[in-house]
Short mmCIF file of C-alpha atoms and ligand atoms in Angstrom, two decimals:
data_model
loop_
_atom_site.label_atom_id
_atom_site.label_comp_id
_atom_site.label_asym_id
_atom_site.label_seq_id
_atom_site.Cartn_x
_atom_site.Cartn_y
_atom_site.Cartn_z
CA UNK A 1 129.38 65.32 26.83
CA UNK A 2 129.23 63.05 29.96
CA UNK A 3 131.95 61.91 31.89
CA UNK A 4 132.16 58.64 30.41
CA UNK A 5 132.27 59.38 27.13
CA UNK A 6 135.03 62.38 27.67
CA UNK A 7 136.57 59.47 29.91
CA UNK A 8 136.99 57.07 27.14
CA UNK A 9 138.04 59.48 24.41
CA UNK A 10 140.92 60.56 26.52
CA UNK A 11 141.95 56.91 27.34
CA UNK A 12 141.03 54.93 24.32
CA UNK A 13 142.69 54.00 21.63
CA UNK A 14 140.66 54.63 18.47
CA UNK A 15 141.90 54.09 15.05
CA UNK A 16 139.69 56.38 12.38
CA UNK A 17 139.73 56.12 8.64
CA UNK A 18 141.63 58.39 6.98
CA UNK A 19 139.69 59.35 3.94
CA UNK A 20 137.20 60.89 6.67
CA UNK A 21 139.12 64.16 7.89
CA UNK A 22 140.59 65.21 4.37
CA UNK A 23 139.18 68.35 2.96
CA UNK A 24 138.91 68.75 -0.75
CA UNK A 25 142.72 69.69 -1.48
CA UNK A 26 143.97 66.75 0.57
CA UNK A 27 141.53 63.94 -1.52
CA UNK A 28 143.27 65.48 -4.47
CA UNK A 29 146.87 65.93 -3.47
CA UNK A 30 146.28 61.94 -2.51
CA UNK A 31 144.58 61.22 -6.41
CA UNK A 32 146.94 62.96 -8.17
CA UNK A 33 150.04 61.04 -5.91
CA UNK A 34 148.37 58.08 -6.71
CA UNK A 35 148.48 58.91 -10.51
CA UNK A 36 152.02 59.07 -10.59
CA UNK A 37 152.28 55.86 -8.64
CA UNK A 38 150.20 53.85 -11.17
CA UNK A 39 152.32 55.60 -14.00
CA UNK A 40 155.52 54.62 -12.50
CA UNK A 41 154.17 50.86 -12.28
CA UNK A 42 153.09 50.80 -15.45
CA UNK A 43 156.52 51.63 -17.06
CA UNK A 44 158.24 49.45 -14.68
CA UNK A 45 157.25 45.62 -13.92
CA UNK A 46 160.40 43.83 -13.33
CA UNK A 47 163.33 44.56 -11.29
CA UNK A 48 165.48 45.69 -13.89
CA UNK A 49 163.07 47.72 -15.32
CA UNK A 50 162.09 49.42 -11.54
CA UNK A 51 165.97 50.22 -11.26
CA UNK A 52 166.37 51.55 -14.66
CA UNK A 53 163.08 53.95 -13.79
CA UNK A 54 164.26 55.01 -10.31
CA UNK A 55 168.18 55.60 -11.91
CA UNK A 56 166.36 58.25 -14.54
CA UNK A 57 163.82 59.53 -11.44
CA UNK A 58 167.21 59.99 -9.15
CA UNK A 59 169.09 61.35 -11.86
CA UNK A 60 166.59 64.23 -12.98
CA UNK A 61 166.73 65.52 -9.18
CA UNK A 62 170.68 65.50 -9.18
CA UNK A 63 171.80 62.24 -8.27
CA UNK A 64 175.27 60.54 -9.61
CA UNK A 65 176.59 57.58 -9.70
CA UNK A 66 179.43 57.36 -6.74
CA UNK A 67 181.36 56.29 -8.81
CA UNK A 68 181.42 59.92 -10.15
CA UNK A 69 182.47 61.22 -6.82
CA UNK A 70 186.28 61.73 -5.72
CA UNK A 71 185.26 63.19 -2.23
CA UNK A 72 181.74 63.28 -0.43
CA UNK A 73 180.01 66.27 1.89
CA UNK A 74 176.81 67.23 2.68
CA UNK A 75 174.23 67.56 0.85
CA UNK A 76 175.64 65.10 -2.16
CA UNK A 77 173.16 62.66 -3.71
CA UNK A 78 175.02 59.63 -4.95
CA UNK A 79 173.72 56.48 -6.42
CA UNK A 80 175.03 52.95 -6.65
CA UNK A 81 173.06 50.17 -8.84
CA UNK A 82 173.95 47.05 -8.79
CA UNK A 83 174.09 43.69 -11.38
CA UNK A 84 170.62 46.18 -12.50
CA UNK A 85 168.87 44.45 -10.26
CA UNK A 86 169.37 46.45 -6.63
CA UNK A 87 170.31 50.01 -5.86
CA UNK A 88 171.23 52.17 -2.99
CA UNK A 89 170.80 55.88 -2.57
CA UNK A 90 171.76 58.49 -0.44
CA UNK A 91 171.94 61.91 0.60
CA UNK A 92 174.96 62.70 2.44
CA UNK A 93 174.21 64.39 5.76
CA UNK A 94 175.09 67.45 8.12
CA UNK A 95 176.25 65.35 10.89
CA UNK A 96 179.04 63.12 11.15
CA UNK A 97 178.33 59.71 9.61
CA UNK A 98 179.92 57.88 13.15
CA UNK A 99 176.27 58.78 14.49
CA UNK A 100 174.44 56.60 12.20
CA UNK A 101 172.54 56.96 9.29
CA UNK A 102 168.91 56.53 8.44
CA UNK A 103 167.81 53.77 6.14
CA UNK A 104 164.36 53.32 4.87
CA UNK A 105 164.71 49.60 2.52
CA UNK A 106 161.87 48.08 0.09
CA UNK A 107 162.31 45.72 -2.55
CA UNK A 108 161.63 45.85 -6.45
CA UNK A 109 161.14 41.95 -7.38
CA UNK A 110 157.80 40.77 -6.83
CA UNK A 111 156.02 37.08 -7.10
CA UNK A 112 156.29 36.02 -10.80
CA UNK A 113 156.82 32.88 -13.27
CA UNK A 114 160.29 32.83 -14.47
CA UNK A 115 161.22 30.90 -17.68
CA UNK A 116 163.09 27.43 -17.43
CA UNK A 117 166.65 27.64 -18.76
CA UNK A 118 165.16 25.37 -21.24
CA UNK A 119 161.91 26.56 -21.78
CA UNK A 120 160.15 26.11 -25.39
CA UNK A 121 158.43 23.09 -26.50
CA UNK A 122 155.50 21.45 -28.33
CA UNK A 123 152.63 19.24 -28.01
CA UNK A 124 148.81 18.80 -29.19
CA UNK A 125 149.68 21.32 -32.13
CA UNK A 126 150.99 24.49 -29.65
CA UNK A 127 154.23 25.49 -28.43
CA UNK A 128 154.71 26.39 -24.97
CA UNK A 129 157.29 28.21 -22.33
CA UNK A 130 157.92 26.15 -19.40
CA UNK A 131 158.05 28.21 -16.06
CA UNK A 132 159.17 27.71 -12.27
CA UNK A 133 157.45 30.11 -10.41
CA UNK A 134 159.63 32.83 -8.36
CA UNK A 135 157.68 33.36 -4.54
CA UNK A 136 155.01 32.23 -2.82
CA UNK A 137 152.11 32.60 -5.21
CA UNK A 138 148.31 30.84 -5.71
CA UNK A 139 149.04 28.65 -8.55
CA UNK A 140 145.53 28.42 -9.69
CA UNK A 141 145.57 32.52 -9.75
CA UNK A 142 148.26 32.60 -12.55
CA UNK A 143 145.70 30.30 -15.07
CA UNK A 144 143.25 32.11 -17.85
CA UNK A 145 144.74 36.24 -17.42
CA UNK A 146 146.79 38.11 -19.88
CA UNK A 147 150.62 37.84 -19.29
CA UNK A 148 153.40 39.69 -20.76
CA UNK A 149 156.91 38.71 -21.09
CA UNK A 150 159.85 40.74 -19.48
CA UNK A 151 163.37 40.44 -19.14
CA UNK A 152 166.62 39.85 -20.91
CA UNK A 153 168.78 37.71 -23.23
CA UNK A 154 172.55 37.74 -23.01
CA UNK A 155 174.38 36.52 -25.64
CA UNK A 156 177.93 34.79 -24.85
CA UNK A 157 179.69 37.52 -27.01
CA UNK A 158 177.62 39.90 -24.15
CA UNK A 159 175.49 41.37 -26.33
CA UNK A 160 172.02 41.71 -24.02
CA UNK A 161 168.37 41.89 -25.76
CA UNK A 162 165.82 43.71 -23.83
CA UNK A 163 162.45 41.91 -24.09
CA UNK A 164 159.18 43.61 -23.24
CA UNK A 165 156.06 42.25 -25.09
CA UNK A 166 152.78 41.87 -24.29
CA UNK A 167 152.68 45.35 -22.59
CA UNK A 168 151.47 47.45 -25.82
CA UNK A 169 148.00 47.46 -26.74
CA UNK A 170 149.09 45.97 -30.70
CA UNK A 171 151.54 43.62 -29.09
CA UNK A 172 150.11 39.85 -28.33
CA UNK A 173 149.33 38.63 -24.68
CA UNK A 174 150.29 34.92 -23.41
CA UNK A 175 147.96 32.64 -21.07
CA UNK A 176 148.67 29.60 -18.67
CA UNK A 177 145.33 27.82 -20.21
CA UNK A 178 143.25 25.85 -17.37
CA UNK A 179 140.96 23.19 -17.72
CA UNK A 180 136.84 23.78 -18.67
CA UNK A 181 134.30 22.88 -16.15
CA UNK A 182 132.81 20.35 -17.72
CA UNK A 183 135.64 18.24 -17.55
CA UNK A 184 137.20 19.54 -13.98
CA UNK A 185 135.59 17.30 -11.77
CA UNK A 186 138.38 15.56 -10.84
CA UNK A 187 140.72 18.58 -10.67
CA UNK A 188 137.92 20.48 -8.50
CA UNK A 189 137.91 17.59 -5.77
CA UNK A 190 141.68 18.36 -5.44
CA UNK A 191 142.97 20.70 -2.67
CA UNK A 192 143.16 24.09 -3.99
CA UNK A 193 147.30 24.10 -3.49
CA UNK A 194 147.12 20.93 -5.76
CA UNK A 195 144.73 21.92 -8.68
CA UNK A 196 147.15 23.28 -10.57
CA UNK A 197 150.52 21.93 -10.26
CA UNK A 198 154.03 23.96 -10.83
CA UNK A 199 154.50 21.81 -13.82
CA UNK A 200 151.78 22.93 -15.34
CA UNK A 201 152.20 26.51 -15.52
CA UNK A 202 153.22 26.60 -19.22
CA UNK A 203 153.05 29.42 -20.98
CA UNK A 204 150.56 29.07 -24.35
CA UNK A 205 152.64 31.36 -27.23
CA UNK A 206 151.81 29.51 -30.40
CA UNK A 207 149.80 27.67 -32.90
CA UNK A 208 150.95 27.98 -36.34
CA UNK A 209 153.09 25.16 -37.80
CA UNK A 210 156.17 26.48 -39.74
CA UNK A 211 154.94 26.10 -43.62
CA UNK A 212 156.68 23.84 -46.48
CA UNK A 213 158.31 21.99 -44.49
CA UNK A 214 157.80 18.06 -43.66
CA UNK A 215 158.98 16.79 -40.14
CA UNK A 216 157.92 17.27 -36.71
CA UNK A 217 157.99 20.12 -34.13
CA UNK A 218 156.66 22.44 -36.52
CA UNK A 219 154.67 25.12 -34.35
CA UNK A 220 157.92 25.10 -32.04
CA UNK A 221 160.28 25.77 -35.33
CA UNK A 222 157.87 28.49 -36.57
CA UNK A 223 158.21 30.20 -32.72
CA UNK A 224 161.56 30.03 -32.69
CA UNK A 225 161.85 31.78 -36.34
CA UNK A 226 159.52 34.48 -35.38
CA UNK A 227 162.30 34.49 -32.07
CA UNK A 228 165.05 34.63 -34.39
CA UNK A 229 164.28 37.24 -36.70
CA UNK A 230 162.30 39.67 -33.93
CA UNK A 231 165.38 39.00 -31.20
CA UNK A 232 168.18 37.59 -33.47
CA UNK A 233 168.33 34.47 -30.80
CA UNK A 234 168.38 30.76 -31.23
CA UNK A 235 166.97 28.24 -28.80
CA UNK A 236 170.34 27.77 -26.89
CA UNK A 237 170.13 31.47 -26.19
CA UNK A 238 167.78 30.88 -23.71
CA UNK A 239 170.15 29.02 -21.26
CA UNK A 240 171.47 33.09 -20.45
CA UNK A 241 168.30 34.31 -20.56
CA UNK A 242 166.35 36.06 -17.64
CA UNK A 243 162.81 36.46 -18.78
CA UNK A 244 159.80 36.92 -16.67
CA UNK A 245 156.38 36.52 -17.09
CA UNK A 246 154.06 38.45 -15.71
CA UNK A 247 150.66 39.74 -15.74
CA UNK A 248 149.77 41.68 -18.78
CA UNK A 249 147.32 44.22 -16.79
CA UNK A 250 147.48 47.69 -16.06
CA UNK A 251 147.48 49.55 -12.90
CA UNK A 252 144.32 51.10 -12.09
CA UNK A 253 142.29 53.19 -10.01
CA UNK A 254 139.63 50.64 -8.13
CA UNK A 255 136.10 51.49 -6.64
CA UNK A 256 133.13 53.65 -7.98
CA UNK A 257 135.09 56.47 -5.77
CA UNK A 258 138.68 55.56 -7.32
CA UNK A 259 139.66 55.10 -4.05
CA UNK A 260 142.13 52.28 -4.40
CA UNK A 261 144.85 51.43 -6.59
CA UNK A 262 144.33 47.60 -8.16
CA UNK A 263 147.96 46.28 -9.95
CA UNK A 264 150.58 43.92 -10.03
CA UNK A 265 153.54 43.69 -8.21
CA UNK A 266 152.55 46.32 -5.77
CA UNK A 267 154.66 44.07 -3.23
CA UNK A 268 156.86 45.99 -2.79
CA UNK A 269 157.17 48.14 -5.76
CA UNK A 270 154.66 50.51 -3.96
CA UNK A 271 157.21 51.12 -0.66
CA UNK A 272 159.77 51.71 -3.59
CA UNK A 273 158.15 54.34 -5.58
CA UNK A 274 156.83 56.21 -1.84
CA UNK A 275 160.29 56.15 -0.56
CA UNK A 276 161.87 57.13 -3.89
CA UNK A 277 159.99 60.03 -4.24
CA UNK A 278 160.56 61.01 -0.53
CA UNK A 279 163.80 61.06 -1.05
CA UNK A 280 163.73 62.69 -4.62
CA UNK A 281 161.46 65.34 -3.07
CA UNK A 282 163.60 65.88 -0.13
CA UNK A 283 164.22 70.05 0.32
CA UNK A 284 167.01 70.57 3.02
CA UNK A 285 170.10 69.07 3.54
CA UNK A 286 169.25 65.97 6.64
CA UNK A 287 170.65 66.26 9.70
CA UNK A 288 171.65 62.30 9.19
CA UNK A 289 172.62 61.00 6.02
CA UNK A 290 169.69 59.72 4.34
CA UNK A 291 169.87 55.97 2.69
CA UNK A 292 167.26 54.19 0.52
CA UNK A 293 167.59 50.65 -0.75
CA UNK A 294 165.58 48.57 -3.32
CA UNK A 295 166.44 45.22 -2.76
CA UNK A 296 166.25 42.15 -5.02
CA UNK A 297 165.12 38.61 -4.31
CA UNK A 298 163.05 39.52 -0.83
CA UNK A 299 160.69 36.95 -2.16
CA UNK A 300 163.09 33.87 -2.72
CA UNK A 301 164.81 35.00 0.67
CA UNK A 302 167.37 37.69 0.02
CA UNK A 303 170.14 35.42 -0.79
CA UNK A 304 172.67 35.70 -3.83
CA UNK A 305 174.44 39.02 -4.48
CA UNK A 306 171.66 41.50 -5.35
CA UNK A 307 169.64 40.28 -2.64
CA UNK A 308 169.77 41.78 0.56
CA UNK A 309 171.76 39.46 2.20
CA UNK A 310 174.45 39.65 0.27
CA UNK A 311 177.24 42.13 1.29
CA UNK A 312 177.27 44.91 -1.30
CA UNK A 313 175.26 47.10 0.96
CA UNK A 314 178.46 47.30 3.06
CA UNK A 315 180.81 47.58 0.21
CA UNK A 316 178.74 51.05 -0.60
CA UNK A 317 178.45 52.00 2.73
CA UNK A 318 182.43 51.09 3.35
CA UNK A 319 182.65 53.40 -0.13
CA UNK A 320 180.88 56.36 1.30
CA UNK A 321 183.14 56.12 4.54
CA UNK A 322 186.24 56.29 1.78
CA UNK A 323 184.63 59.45 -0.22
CA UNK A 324 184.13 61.45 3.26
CA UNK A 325 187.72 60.64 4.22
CA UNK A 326 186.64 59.33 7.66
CA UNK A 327 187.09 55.75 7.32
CA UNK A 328 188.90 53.72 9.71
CA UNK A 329 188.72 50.15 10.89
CA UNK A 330 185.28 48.83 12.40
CA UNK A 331 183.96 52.45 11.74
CA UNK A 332 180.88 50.79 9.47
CA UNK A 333 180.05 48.62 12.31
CA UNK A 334 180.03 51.92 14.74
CA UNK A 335 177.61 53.33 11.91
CA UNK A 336 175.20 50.37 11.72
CA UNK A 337 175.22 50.22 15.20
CA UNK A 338 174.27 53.71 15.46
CA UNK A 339 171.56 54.00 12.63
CA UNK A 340 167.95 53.72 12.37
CA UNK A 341 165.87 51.47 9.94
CA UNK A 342 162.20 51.65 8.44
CA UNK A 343 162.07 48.02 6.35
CA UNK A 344 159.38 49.24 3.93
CA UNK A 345 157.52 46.66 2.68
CA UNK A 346 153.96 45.78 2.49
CA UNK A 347 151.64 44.52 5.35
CA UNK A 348 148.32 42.43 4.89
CA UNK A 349 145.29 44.60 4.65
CA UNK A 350 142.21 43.46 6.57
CA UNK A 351 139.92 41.59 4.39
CA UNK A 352 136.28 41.27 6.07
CA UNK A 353 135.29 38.17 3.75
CA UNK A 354 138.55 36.44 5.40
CA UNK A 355 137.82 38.15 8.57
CA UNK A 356 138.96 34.80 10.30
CA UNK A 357 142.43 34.70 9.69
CA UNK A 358 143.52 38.51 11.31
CA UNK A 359 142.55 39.46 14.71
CA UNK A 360 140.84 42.77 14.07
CA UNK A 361 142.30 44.41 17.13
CA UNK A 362 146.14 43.81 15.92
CA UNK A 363 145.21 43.98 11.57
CA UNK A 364 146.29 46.78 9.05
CA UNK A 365 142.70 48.43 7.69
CA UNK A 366 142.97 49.64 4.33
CA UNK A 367 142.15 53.96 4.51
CA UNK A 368 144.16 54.13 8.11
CA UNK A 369 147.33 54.88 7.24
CA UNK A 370 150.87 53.54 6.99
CA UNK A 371 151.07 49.83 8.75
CA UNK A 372 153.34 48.85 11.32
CA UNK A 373 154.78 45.10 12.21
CA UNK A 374 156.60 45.53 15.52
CA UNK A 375 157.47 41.75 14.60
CA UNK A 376 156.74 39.70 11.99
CA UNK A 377 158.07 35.69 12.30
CA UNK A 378 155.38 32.99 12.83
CA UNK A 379 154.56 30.55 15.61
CA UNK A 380 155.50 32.42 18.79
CA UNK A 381 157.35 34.78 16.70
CA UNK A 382 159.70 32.79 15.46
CA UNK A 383 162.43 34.29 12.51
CA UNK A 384 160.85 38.16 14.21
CA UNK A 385 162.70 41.24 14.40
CA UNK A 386 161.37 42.63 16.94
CA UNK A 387 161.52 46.47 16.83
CA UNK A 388 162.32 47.65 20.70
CA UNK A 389 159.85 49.77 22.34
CA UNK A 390 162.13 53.23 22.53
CA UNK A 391 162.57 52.86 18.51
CA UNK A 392 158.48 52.58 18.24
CA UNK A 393 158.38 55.33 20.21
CA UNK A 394 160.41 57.54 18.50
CA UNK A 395 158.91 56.30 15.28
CA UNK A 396 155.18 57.12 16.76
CA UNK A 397 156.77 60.84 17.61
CA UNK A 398 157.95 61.64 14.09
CA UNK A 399 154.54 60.26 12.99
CA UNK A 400 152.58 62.26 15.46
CA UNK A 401 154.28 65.56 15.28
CA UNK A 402 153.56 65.50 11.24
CA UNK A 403 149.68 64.27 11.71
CA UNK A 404 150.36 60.74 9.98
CA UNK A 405 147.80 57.96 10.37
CA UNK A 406 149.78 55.27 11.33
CA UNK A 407 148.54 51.77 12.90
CA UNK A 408 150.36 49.43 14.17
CA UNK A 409 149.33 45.23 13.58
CA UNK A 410 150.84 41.13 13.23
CA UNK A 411 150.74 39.66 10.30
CA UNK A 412 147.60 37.46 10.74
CA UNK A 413 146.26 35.99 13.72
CA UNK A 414 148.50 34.17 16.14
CA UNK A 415 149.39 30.69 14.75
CA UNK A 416 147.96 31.48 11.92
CA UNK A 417 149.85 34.24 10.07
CA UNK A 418 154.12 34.46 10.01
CA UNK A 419 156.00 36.55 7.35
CA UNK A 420 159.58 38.15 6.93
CA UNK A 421 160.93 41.08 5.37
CA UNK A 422 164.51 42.47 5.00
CA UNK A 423 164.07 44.05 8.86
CA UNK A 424 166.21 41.35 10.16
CA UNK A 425 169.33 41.37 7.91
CA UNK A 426 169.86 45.26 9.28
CA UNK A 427 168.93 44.71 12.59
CA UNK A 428 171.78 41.82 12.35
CA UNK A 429 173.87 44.63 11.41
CA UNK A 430 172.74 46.58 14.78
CA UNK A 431 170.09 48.94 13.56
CA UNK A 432 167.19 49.47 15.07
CA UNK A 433 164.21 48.37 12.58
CA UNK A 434 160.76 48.37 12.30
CA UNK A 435 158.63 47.09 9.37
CA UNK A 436 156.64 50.26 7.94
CA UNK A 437 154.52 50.13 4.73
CA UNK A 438 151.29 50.04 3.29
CA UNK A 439 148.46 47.46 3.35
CA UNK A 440 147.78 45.01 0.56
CA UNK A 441 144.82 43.20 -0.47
CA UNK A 442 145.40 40.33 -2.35
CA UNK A 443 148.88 40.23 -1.54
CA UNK A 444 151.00 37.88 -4.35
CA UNK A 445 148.08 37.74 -6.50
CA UNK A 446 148.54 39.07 -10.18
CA UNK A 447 146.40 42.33 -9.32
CA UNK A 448 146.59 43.25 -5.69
CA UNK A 449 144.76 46.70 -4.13
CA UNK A 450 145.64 48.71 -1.75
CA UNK A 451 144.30 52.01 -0.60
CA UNK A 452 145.08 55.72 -2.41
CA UNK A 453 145.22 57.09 1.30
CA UNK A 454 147.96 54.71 2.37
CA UNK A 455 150.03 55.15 -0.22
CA UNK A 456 150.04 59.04 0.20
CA UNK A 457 150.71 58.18 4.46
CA UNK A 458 153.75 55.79 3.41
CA UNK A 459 155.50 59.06 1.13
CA UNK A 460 154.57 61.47 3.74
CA UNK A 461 156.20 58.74 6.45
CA UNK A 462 158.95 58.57 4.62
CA UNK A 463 160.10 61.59 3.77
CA UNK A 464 159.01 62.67 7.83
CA UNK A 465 161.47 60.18 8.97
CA UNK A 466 164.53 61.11 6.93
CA UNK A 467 163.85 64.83 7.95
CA UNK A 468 163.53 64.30 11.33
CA UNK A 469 164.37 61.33 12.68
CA UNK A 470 167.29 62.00 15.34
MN1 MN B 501 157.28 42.33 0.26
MN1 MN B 502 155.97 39.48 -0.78
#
């Protein structure tokens, strides 16, 4: 080898794809992961529906509610869900809480359209759901693919119906329609953010007018019998409904080499189901307690109570100072203070026919391992949590000593990109945090991809920082 080229291997830093090293076990260790992964997404597509799969997940490895506990130690595994929509767990610790915990945090609600409070009507002989779309989506993606409906009715008496439909192979799909192109022309000179307007993201669910009967509003009165006698409801019903609408797909592998995983809603239901089972798999008692969170609302912002801006991640915290019979005032602030964060949520994967929006030297590659954001924020890094140096360090040794392809990028090119994540509402608490998770093509579409190998790096990440991270 000459100089040079010894020179440069020693001093260079060169990022590898990760599929290249693996022997034979490792590719299938990674397949059959990813099996369970598309499993898990397939049973679970809402928030309420994630939490109610990761309760029965935690509870099948020994996890209670807390509210089952009259005293904590080490090595408990409590649970606390909240409103159905959020949920914390941990694993209580050898150490004394007063040096900090460590947090890894994703979120289970992903970019959707959620139904008006007043959503069915008619016209031109169908009946329709309105929508108002929940996150930042591509309108025009949501038009012509198969979408299921999810969610809940609550009834003032509190009785709740569970609605799922559009998810079994005999039940029907739905379909925001979109216009032919013969007569598009004036739609395609639009912009593309204006071709298909928030208004017009009604949901197509009917076409049969209600028989023997004179009047008007006849498809709609048929839809709301068929309502009626398959959920007992009546239109007004609707005004405590929750009831999401999502893509009817199913997860699957992507690629003549199955290589990827293509679904919906892998933001961020892919850092939930890698941390989840980090934690679930978890052997030894950890040295620090061990806390995961799956947030609600990350994409509307955090804010009301099951997002993560609200303050009921304190109140459990402030409840597993009370069940280890150390609390005291300002002790939860000495915790925070002293605790460590990985905000795991997704990062934008490289995409070379949109090379020009990353800057290759600082973008997340699908195939190279877990992605970093030292900061995320937009326009001179505005809104960023910046992660501090000594935490990336420490991050980079727990990744290093268990051979973890990691890389580290921004979210876009300078200027150009700008994102947030739940990283700042913990370092507000006075963690340190760094965004950690796995690259996304497609990001907020209704079938994003990302890469088998990643999602394998963000369990094994996971799980190596709980167990080791000082
Ligand atoms: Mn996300
Ligand atoms: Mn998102």
């Amino acid at each position: 080898m000459s100089s040079t080229k010894e020179l440069k291997e020693r001093l260079f830093h060169v990022k590898k794809n990760g599929w290249e090293s693996l022997n034979e076990e490792s590719r299938q260790n990674i397949h059959n992961y990813a099996k369970g992964y598309m499993d898990f997404l397939n049973e679970s597509k809402t928030e309420r529906e994630i939490i109610a799969t990761s309760k029965k997940m935690a509870e099948s490895q020994g996890f209670k509610c807390i509210c089952e506990y009259e005293s904590l130690k080490p090595g408990d595994k409590v649970y606390f869900i909240n409103r159905e929509k959020s949920m914390y767990l941990a694993i209580i610790g050898e150490e004394p809480i007063e040096n900090g915990i460590n947090v890894i945090g994703a979120h289970a609600d992903s970019p959707r359209l959620d139904l008006k409070p007043n959503p069915l009507y008619e016209d031109g002989g169908f009946a329709y759901f309105k929508t108002h779309y929940y996150g930042g989506i591509k309108k025009y993606q949501w038009t012509t693919v198969p979408l299921a409906i999810h969610g809940v009715i609550v009834k003032p008496n509190g009785e709740k119906v569970q609605v799922c439909i559009g998810e079994d192979e005999n039940d029907p799909i739905f379909q925001v329609t979109d216009l032919l192109p013969h007569l598009a022309q004036e739609q395609m000179e639009k912009k593309l953010k204006d071709g298909i307007t928030g208004e017009n993201l009604n949901v197509l669910i009917g076409s049969i007018p209600y028989a023997d009967e004179d009047g008007t509003e006849k498809v709609k009165l048929n839809i709301m019998n068929i309502l009626n006698q398959k959920y007992g409801i009546t239109e007004i019903d609707f005004l405590s409904s929750e009831l999401e609408v999502v893509p009817a797909t199913k997860a699957r592998s992507m690629g003549f080499d199955s290589s990827m995983v293509a679904a919906y809603g892998q933001d961020d239901k892919v850092c939930v189901y890698t941390e989840l089972t980090a934690m679930l798999d978890m052997k030894n008692i950890p040295a620090k307690t061990a806390v995961a969170i799956i947030s609600d609302k990350e994409e509307i912002g955090s804010m009301g109570n099951t997002g993560m801006e609200s303050n009921m991640f304190d109140t459990f915290m402030a409840e597993v100072l009370d069940k280890l019979g150390v609390n005291r005032p300002n002790l939860i602030d000495k915790v925070f203070s002293n605790s460590k964060m990985l905000s795991a949520d997704v990062d934008a994967g490289f995409d070379p026919i949109y090379a020009s929006v990353s800057e290759k030297n600082n973008a997340s590659f699908l195939g190279y391992g877990i992605g970093m954001c030292k900061y995320t924020g937009a326009r001179g890094k505005s809104g960023a949590s910046d992660a501090n140096a000594e935490f990336v360090a420490e991050v980079r040794k727990i990744l290093e000593d268990s051979d973890i392809k990691y890389q580290i990028s921004e979210l876009g090119k300078v200027d150009v990109g700008g994102g947030g994540t739940i990283a700042y509402i913990l370092a507000d608490k006075g963690m340190d945090v760094i965004d950690c998770g796995v690259p996304v093509l497609c990001m907020h579409s209704p079938y994003e991809v990302t890469s088998k190998f990643d999602v394998y790096e963000a369990y094994r990440t996971y799980k190596a920082f709980w167990e080791n991270c000082k």
